[in-house]
Short mmCIF file of N, CA and C in Angstrom, two decimals:
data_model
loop_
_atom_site.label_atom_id
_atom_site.label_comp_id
_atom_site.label_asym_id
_atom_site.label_seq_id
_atom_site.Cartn_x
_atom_site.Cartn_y
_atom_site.Cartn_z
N UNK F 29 0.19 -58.91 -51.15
CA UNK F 29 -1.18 -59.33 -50.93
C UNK F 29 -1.74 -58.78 -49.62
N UNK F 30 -0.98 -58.33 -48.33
CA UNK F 30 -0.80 -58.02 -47.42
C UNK F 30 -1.90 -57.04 -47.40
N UNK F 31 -1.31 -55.84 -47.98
CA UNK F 31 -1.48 -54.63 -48.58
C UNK F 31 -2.86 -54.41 -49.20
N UNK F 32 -3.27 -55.79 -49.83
CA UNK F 32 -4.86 -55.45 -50.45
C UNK F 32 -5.88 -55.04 -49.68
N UNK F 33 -5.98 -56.14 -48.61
CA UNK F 33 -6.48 -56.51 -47.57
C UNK F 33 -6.37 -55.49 -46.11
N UNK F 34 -5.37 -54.71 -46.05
CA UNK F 34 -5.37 -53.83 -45.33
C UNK F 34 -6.11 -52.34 -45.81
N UNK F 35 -5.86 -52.26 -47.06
CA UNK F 35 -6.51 -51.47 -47.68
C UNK F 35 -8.11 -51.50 -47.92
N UNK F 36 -8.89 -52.77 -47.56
CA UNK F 36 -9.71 -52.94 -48.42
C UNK F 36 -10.56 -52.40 -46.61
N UNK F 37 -9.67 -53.19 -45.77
CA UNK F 37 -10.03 -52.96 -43.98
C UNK F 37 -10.00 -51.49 -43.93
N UNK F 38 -8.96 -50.70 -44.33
CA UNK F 38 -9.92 -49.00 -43.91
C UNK F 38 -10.45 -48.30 -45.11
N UNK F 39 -11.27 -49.09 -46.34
CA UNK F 39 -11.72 -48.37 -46.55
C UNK F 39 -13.50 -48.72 -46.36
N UNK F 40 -13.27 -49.97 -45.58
CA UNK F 40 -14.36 -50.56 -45.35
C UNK F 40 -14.63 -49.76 -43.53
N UNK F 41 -13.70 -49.32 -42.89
CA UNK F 41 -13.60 -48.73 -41.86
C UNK F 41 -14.75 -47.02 -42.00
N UNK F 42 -13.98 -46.57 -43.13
CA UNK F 42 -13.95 -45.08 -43.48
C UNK F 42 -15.66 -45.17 -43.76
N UNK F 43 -15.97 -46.18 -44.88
CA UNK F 43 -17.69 -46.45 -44.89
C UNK F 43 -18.43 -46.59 -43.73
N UNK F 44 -18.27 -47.25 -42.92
CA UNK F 44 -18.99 -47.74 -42.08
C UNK F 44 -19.27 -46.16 -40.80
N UNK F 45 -18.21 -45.67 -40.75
CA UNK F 45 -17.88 -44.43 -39.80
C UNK F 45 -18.50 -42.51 -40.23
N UNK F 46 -18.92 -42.80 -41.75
CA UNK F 46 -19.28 -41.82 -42.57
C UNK F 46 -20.98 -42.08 -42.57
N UNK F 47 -21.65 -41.22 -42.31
CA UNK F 47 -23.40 -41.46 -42.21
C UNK F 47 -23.43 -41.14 -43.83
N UNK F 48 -24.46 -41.67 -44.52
CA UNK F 48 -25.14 -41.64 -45.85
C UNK F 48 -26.06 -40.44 -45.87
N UNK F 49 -25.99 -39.55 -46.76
CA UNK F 49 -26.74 -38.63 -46.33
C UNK F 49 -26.89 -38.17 -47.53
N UNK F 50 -28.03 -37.12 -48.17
CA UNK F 50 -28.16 -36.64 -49.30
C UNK F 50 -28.00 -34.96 -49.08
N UNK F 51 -28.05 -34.94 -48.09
CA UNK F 51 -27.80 -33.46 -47.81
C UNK F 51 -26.69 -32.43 -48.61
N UNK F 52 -26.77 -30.96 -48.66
CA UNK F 52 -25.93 -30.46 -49.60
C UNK F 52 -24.80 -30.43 -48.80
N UNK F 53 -23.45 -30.37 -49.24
CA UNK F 53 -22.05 -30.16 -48.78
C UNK F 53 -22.45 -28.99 -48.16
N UNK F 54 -21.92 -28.97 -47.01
CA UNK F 54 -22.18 -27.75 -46.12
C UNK F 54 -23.15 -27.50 -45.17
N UNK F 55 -24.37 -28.21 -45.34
CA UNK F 55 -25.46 -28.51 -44.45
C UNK F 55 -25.13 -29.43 -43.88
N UNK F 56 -26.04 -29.58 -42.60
CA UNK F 56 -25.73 -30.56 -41.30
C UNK F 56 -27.53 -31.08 -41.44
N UNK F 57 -27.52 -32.40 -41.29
CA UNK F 57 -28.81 -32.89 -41.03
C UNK F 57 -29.18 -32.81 -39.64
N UNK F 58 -30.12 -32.45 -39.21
CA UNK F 58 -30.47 -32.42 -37.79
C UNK F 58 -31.93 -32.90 -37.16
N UNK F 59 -31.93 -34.06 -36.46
CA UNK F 59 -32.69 -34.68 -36.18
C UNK F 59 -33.94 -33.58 -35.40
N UNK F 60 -34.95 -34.27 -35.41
CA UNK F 60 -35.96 -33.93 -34.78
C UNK F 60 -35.99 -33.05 -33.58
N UNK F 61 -37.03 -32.58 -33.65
CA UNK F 61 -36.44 -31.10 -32.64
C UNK F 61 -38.08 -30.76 -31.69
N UNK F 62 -38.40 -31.53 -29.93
CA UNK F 62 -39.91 -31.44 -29.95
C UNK F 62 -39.92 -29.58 -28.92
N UNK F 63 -40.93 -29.15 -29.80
CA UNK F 63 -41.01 -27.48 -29.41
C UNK F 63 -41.86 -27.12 -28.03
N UNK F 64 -42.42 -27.95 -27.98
CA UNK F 64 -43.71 -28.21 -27.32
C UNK F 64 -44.26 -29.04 -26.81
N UNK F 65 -44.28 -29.13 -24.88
CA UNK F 65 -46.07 -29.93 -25.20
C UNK F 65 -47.05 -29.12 -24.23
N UNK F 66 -48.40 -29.25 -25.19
CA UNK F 66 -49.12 -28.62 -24.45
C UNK F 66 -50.37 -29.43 -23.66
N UNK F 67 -50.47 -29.21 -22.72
CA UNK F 67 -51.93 -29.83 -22.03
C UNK F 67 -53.21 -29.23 -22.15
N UNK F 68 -54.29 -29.76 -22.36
CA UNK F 68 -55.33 -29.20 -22.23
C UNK F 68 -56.37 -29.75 -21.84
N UNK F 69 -57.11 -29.36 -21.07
CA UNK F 69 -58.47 -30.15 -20.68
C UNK F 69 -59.91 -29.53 -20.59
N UNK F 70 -60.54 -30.05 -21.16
CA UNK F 70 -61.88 -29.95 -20.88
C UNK F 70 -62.71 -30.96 -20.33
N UNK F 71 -63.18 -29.93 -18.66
CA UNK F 71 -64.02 -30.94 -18.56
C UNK F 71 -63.48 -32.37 -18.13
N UNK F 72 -63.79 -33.38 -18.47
CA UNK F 72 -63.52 -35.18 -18.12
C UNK F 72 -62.71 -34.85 -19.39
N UNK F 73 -62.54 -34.52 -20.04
CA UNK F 73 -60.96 -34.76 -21.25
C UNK F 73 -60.09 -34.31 -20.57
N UNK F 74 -59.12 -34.72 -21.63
CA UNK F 74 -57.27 -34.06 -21.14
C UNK F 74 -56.76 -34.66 -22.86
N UNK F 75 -56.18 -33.80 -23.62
CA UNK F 75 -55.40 -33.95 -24.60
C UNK F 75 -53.64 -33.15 -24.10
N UNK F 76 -52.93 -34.24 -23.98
CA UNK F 76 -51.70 -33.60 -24.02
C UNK F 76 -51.06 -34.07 -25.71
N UNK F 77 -50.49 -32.52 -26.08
CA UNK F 77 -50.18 -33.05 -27.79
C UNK F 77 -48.99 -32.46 -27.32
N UNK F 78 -47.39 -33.04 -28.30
CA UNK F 78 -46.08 -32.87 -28.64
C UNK F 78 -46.14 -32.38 -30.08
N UNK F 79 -45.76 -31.26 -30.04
CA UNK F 79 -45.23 -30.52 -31.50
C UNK F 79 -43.77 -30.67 -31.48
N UNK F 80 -43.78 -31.12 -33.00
CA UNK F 80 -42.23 -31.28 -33.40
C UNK F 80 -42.08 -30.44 -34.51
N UNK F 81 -40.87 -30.32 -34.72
CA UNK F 81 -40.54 -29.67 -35.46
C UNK F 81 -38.92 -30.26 -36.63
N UNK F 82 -39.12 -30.41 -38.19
CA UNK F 82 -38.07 -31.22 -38.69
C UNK F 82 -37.80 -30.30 -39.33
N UNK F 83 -36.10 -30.76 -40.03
CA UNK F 83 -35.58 -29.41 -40.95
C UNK F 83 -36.06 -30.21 -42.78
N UNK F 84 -36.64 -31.42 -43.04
CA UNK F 84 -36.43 -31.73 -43.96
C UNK F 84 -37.80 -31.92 -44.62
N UNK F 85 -38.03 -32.00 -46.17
CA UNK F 85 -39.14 -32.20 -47.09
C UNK F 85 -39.23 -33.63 -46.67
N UNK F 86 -38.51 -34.49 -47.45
CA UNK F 86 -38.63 -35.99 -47.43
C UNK F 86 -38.87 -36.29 -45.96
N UNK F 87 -38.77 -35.75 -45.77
CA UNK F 87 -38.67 -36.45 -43.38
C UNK F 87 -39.01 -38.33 -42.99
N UNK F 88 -38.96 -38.61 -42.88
CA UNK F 88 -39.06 -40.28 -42.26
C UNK F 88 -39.26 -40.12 -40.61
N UNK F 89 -39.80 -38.81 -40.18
CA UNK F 89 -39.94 -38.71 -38.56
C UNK F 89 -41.07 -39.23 -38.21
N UNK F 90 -40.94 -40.05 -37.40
CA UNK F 90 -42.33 -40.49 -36.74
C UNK F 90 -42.38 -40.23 -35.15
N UNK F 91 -43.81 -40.10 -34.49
CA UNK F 91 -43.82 -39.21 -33.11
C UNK F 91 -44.68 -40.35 -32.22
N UNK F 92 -44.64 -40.37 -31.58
CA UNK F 92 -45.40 -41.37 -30.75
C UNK F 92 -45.34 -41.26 -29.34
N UNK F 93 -46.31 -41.69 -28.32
CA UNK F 93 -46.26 -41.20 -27.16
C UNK F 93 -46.06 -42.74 -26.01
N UNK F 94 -45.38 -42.87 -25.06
CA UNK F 94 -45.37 -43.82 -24.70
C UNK F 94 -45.92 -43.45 -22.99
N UNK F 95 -46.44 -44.61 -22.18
CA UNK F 95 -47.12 -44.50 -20.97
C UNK F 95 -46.17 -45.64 -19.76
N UNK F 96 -45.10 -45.05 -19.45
CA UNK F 96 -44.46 -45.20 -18.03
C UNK F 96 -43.76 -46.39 -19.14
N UNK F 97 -43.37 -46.19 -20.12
CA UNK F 97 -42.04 -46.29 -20.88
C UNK F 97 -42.50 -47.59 -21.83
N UNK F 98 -43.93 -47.58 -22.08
CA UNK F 98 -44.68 -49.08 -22.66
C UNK F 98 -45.50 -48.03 -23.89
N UNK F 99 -45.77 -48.05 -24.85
CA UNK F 99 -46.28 -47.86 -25.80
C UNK F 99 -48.17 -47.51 -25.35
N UNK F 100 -48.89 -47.05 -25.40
CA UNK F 100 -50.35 -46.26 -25.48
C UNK F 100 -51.35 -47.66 -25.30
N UNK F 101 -51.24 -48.29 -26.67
CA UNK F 101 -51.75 -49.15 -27.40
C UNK F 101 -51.56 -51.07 -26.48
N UNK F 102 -49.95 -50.58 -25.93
CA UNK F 102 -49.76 -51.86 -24.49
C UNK F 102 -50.79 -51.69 -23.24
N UNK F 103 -50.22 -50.51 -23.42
CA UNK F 103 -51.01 -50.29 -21.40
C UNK F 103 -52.13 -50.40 -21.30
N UNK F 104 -53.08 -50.20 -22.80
CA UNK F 104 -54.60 -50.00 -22.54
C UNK F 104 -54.79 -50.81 -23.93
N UNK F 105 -54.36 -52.05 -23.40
CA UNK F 105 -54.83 -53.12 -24.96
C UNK F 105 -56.28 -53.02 -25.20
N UNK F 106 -57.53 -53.84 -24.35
CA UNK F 106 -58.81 -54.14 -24.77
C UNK F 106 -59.56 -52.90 -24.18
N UNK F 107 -58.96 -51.48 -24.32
CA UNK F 107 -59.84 -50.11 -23.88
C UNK F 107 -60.93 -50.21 -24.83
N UNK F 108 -61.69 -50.83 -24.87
CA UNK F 108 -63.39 -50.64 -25.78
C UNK F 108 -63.74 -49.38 -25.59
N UNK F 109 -63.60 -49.10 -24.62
CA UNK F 109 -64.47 -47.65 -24.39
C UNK F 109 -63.48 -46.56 -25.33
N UNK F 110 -62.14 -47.05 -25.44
CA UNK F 110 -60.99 -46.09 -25.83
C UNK F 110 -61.29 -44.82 -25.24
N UNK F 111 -60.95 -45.44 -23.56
CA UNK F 111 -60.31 -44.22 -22.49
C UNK F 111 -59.40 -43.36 -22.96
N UNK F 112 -58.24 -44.29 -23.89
CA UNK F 112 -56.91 -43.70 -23.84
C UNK F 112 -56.80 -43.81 -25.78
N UNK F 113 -56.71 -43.11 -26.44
CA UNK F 113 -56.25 -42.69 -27.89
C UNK F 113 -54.65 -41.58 -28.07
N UNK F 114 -54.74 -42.42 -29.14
CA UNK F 114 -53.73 -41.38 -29.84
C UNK F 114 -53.79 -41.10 -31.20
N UNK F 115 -53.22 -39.93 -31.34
CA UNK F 115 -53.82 -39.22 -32.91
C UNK F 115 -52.44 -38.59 -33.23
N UNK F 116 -51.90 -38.82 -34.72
CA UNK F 116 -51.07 -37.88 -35.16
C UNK F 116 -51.02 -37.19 -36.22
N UNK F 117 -50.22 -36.09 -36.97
CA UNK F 117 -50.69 -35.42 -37.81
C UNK F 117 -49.46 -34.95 -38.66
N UNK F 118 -49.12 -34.49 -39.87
CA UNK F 118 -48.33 -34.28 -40.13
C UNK F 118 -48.25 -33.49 -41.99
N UNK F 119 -47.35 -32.04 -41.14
CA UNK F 119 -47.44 -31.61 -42.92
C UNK F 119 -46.41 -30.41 -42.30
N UNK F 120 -45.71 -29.88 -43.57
CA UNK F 120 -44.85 -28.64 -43.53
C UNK F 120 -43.99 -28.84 -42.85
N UNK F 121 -43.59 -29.69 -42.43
CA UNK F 121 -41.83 -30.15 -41.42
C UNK F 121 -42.62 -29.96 -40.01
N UNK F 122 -43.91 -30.09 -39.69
CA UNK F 122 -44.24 -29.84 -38.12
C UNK F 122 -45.07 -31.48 -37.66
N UNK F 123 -44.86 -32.10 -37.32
CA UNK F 123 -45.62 -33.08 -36.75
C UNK F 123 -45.92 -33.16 -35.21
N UNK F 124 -47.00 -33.63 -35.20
CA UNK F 124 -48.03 -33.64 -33.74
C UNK F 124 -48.68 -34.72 -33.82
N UNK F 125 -48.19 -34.99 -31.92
CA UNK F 125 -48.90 -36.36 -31.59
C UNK F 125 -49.68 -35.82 -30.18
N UNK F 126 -50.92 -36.53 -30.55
CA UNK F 126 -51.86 -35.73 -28.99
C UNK F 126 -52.49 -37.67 -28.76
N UNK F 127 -52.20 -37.42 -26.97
CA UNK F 127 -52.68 -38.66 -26.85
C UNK F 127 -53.59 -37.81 -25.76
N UNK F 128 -54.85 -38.33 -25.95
CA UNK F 128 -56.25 -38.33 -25.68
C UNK F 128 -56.88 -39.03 -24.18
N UNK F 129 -57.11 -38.44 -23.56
CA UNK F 129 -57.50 -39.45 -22.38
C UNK F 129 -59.23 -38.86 -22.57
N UNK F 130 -60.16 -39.92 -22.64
CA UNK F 130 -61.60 -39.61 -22.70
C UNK F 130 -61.97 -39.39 -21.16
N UNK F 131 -61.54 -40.10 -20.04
CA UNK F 131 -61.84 -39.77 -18.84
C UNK F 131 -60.63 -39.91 -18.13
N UNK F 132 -60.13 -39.19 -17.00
CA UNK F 132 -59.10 -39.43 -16.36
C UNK F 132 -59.33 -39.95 -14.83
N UNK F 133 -58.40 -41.47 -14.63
CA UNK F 133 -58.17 -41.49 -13.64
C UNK F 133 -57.46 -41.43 -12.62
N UNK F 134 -57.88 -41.35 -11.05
CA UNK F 134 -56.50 -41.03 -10.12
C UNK F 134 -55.05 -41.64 -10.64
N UNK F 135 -54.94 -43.10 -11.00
CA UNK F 135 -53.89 -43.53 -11.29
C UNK F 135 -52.92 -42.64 -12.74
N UNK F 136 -53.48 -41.86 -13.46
CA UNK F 136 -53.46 -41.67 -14.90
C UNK F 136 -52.43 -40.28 -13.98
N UNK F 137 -52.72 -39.08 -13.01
CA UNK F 137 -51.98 -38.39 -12.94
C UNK F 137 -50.43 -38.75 -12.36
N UNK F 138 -50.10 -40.14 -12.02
CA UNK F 138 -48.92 -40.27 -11.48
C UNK F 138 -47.96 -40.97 -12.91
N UNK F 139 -48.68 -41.46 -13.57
CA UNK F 139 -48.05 -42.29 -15.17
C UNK F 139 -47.20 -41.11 -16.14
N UNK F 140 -46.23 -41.50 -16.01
CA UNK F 140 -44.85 -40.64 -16.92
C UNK F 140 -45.32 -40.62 -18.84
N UNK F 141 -45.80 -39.71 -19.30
CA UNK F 141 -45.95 -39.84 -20.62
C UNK F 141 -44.89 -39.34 -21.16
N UNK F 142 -44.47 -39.84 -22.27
CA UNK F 142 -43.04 -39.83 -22.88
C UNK F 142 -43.39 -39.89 -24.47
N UNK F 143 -43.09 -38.25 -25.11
CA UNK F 143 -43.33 -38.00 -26.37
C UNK F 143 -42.01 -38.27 -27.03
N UNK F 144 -41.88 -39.07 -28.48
CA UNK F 144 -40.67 -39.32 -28.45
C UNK F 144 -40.55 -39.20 -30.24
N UNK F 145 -39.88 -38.37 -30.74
CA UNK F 145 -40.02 -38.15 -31.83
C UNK F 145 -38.45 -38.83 -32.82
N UNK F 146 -38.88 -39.61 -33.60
CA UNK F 146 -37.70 -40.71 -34.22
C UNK F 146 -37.13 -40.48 -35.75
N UNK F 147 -36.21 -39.82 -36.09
CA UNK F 147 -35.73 -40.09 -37.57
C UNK F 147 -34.56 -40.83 -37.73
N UNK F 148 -34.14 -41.13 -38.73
CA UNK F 148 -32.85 -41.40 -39.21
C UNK F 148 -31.73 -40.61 -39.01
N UNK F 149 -31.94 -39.44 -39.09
CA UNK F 149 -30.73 -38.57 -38.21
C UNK F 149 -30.50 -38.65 -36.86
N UNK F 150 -31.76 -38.52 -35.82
CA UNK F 150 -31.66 -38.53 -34.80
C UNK F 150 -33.18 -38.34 -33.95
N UNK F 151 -32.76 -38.03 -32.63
CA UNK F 151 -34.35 -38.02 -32.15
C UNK F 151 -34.45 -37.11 -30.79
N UNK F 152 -35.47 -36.76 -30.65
CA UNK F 152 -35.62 -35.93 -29.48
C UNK F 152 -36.84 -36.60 -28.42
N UNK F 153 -36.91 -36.19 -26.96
CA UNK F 153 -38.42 -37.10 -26.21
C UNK F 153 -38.46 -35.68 -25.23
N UNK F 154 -39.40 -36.33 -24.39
CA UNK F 154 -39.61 -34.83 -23.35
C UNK F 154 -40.99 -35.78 -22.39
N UNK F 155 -40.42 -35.66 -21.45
CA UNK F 155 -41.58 -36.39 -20.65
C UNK F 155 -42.33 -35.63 -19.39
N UNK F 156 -43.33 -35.71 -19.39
CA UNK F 156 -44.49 -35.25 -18.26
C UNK F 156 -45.50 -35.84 -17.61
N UNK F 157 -46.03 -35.50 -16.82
CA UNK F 157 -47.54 -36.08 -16.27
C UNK F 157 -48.46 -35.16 -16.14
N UNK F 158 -49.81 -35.54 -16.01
CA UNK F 158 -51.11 -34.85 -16.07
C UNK F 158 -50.76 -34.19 -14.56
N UNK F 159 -51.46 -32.54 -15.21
CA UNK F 159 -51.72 -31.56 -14.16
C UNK F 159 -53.21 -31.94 -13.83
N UNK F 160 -53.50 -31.65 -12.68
CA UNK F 160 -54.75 -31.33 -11.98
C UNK F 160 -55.16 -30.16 -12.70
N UNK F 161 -56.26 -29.88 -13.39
CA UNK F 161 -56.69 -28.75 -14.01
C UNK F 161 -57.89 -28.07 -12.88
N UNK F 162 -57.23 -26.84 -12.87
CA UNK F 162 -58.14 -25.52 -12.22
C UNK F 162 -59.15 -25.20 -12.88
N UNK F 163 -60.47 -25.46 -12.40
CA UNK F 163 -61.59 -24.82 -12.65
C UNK F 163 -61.20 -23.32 -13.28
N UNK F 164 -60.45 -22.69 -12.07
CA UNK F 164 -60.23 -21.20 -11.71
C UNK F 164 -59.74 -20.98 -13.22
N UNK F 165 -58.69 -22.09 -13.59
CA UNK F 165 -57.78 -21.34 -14.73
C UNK F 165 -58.55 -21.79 -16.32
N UNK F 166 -60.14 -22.14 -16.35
CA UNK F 166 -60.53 -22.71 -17.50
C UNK F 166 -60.89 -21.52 -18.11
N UNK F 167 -61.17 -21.61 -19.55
CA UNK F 167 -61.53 -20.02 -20.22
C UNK F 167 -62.82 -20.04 -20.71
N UNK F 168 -63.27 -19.16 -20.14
CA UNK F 168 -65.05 -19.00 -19.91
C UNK F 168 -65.87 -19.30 -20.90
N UNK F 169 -65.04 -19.07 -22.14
CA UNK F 169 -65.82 -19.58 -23.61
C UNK F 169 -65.79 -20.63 -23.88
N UNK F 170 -65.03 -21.46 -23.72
CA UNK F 170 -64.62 -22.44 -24.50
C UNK F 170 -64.35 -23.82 -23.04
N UNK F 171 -64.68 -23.23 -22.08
CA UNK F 171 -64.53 -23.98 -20.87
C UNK F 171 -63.11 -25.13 -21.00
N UNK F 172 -62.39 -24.56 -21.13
CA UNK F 172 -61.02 -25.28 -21.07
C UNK F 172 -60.18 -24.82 -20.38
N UNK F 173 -59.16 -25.68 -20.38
CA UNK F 173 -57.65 -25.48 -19.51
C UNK F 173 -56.47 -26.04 -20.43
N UNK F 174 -55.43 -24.71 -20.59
CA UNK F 174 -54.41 -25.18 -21.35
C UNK F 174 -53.26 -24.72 -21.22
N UNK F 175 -52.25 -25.91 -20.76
CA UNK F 175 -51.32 -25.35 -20.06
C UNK F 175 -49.40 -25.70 -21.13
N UNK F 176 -48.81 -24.74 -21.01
CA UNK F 176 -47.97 -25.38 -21.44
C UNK F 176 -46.68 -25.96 -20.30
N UNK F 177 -45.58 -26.84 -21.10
CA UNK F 177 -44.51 -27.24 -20.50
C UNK F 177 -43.27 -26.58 -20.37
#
């Protein structure tokens, strides 16, 4: 009887230690992967967006940006004016999250933004803060500034 019960312990071991996966024999699932972030500003805006990048059709990745390690939506609960937005997007294994500042303030360039991209395999983040944007470096057409990380 000993014996059942020890048996039943590693194979309940062997489950628990093995990830579920639908993937083909021979492929490796690989979590979220962020390529990018880019800043840009125009003007009283600033959009900093995180491009990700997934290896899968089905994907379950979700991207989201967090502000000095609190969620967008915490730090700037009753923003009426919605100073602070976020927008995401998603198709072809690439997803993008751009969080939006409508006006920036002094306090806003010292705040750690933290892009953080989440699947079931795994996850990737990448964190930055707002550059001071150069007049000098805006592009004459389009009066912007866009910088990458």
């Amino acid at each position: 009887m000993p014996g059942i019960f020890l048996g039943c312990s590693v194979l309940f071991i062997v489950l628990m230690a093995s990830p579920i996966t639908d993937a083909e024999p021979g492929s490796e699932d690989v979590g979220p992967k962020i390529v990018s972030v880019i800043h840009k500003c125009t003007g009283k805006q600033y959009r900093v967006t995180c491009r990700v990048k997934t290896q899968r059709d089905d994907d379950e990745t979700i991207v989201y940006w967090l502000i000095n390690n609190d969620f967008a939506e915490s730090v700037y609960p009753d923003d009426s004016t919605q100073r602070v937005r976020t927008k995401t997007k998603s198709a072809d294994h690439e997803h993008l999250a751009t969080l939006m500042f409508k006006k920036v303030l002094p306090e806003d360039y010292s705040a750690n933004l933290t892009c953080v991209a989440l699947s079931p395999v795994g996850f990737d983040q990448s964190t930055t803060t707002l550059k001071k944007c150069d007049p000098k470096m805006m592009l004459k057409k389009r009066r912007e500034c866009k910088m990458a990380e």
